[in-house]
Amino acid sequence: MKRLRLLPIALVPAVVLGLAACSGSGSGDASASPSASSSASATPISACPKPGSASKSIEVSGAFGGKEAPTVTFDKGISEKTPQASTVVQGDGAALKDGEFAQVSYAVYQAKDASKLGAVGFDQGNPQVLSVGGTGFGALLACTKVGDRVAAVGASSALGFTTSGDIVVVADVLAKTPTKATGTPQEQNPALPTVKDKADGEPEITIPAGETAPAKTEVEVLKQGDGDTVADGDSVLVQYKGVTLDGGKEFDSSWSKGAPTTFTVSEGSLIKGFVTGLVGQKIGSQVLIVTTAEDAYGSNPPEGSNIPKDASLVFVVDLLAKG
């Protein structure tokens, strides 16, 4: 079974079906990869595609945001040199803006024969968190509202996908994703590093005087969210900051890089302390993790990381979305 991928939309990793996204897993049901075509080199769109006769001819039925992909019908061989997009269902939520993130379920079809290439959020898996604005599918999202269902047609690469030929995409815009934790603040333990957020949500971490490395990794919920629970193996969209326990020196931060990022919560992808701190937490939470050296990098920190050997580390993680 072929797993297809999209082109990068903005500043986040590419995932299933090739759409640049911040989250997600899913599967395609196409048994063969599409053949190459000249449309594979089309320049990704950088503005909202307008509706036209081709996009208006795409018929879509089925529950908005449902677990099953909607029924989509269109004439085989549908094609548009300039991508088109029509709103099938008008939402009444907030309009999306450049730089924001949205949770989206979508299904993709080969235009030439109407075969289904795959779906994300529909059929199986969770919706993806996609960046709004920029080029490709992000440009389309920048002219939608939460609650919209859109149908688009055009060259695969113009719409931000790495499949080939012309495609039809039907997408449900389910929600806007916050860029900082939205949970209820909790009383902090003064014996642990304390955290105060700046106006934009970036945490400022204060290490208590004389703080020593813990005997085991410590975890404290600073803001209690009420979203889905994070399980081992989940992909999560997060903001995070990491500092050394000794001296509080920052060594890594999504805030410094200017955007949330996606992690797969498993020891195959992350240090043990990070996984210990996040498994079982709810989306919307802000979590403090103080690792032992053994649950961090021990005597082998990454080259160039500025993390000392055998260092205990402090992380503050905002859990924004799962998918």
Coordinates of N, CA and C in Angstrom, one line a residue, residues 230 233-236 238 240 261-279 289 295-297 315 317:
V230 N -2.7 11.9 25.8 CA -1.6 11.5 25.0 C -1.1 10.1 25.4
G233 N 3.4 6.6 21.5 CA 3.3 6.5 20.1 C 2.5 7.5 19.4
D234 N 1.8 8.4 20.1 CA 1.0 9.5 19.5 C 2.0 10.5 18.9
S235 N 1.5 11.2 17.9 CA 2.2 12.4 17.4 C 1.5 13.6 18.0
V236 N 2.3 14.5 18.6 CA 1.7 15.7 19.2 C 2.3 17.0 18.7
V238 N 3.5 20.6 19.7 CA 3.9 21.2 21.0 C 4.7 22.5 20.8
Y240 N 7.8 24.1 23.2 CA 8.6 23.6 24.3 C 9.8 24.4 24.5
T261 N 6.2 22.6 17.0 CA 6.8 21.5 16.3 C 6.1 20.2 16.6
T262 N 6.3 19.2 15.9 CA 5.7 17.9 16.1 C 6.7 16.8 16.7
F263 N 6.3 16.1 17.7 CA 7.1 15.0 18.2 C 6.2 13.7 18.2
T264 N 6.8 12.6 17.9 CA 6.2 11.3 18.2 C 6.6 10.9 19.6
V265 N 5.7 10.7 20.4 CA 5.9 10.4 21.9 C 6.3 8.9 22.0
S266 N 7.5 8.6 21.9 CA 8.0 7.3 22.1 C 9.5 7.3 22.3
E267 N 10.0 6.3 23.0 CA 11.5 6.3 23.3 C 12.3 6.1 22.1
G268 N 11.7 5.7 21.0 CA 12.5 5.6 19.8 C 12.7 6.9 19.2
S269 N 12.0 7.9 19.6 CA 12.1 9.3 19.0 C 12.6 10.3 20.0
L270 N 12.3 10.1 21.3 CA 12.6 11.1 22.3 C 13.3 10.5 23.5
I271 N 14.0 11.3 24.3 CA 14.6 10.8 25.5 C 13.5 10.3 26.5
K272 N 13.9 9.4 27.3 CA 12.9 8.7 28.2 C 12.2 9.7 29.1
G273 N 12.9 10.7 29.6 CA 12.2 11.7 30.5 C 11.1 12.4 29.8
F274 N 11.3 12.8 28.6 CA 10.3 13.5 27.8 C 9.0 12.6 27.7
V275 N 9.2 11.4 27.3 CA 8.1 10.4 27.2 C 7.4 10.2 28.5
T276 N 8.2 10.0 29.6 CA 7.6 9.9 30.9 C 6.7 11.1 31.3
G277 N 7.2 12.3 30.9 CA 6.4 13.5 31.2 C 5.2 13.7 30.4
L278 N 5.1 13.2 29.2 CA 4.0 13.5 28.3 C 2.9 12.4 28.3
V279 N 3.3 11.1 28.4 CA 2.3 10.1 28.3 C 1.3 10.2 29.4
I289 N 8.8 19.1 33.2 CA 9.6 17.9 33.3 C 11.0 18.2 33.8
D295 N 17.7 9.7 32.4 CA 16.5 9.8 31.5 C 16.6 10.9 30.5
A296 N 17.8 11.6 30.5 CA 18.1 12.6 29.4 C 19.1 12.0 28.5
Y297 N 20.3 12.6 28.4 CA 21.3 12.1 27.5 C 22.5 11.4 28.2
F315 N 12.4 20.8 31.2 CA 11.5 21.1 30.0 C 10.2 21.7 30.5
V317 N 6.6 22.0 28.5 CA 6.0 21.6 27.2 C 4.5 22.0 27.2

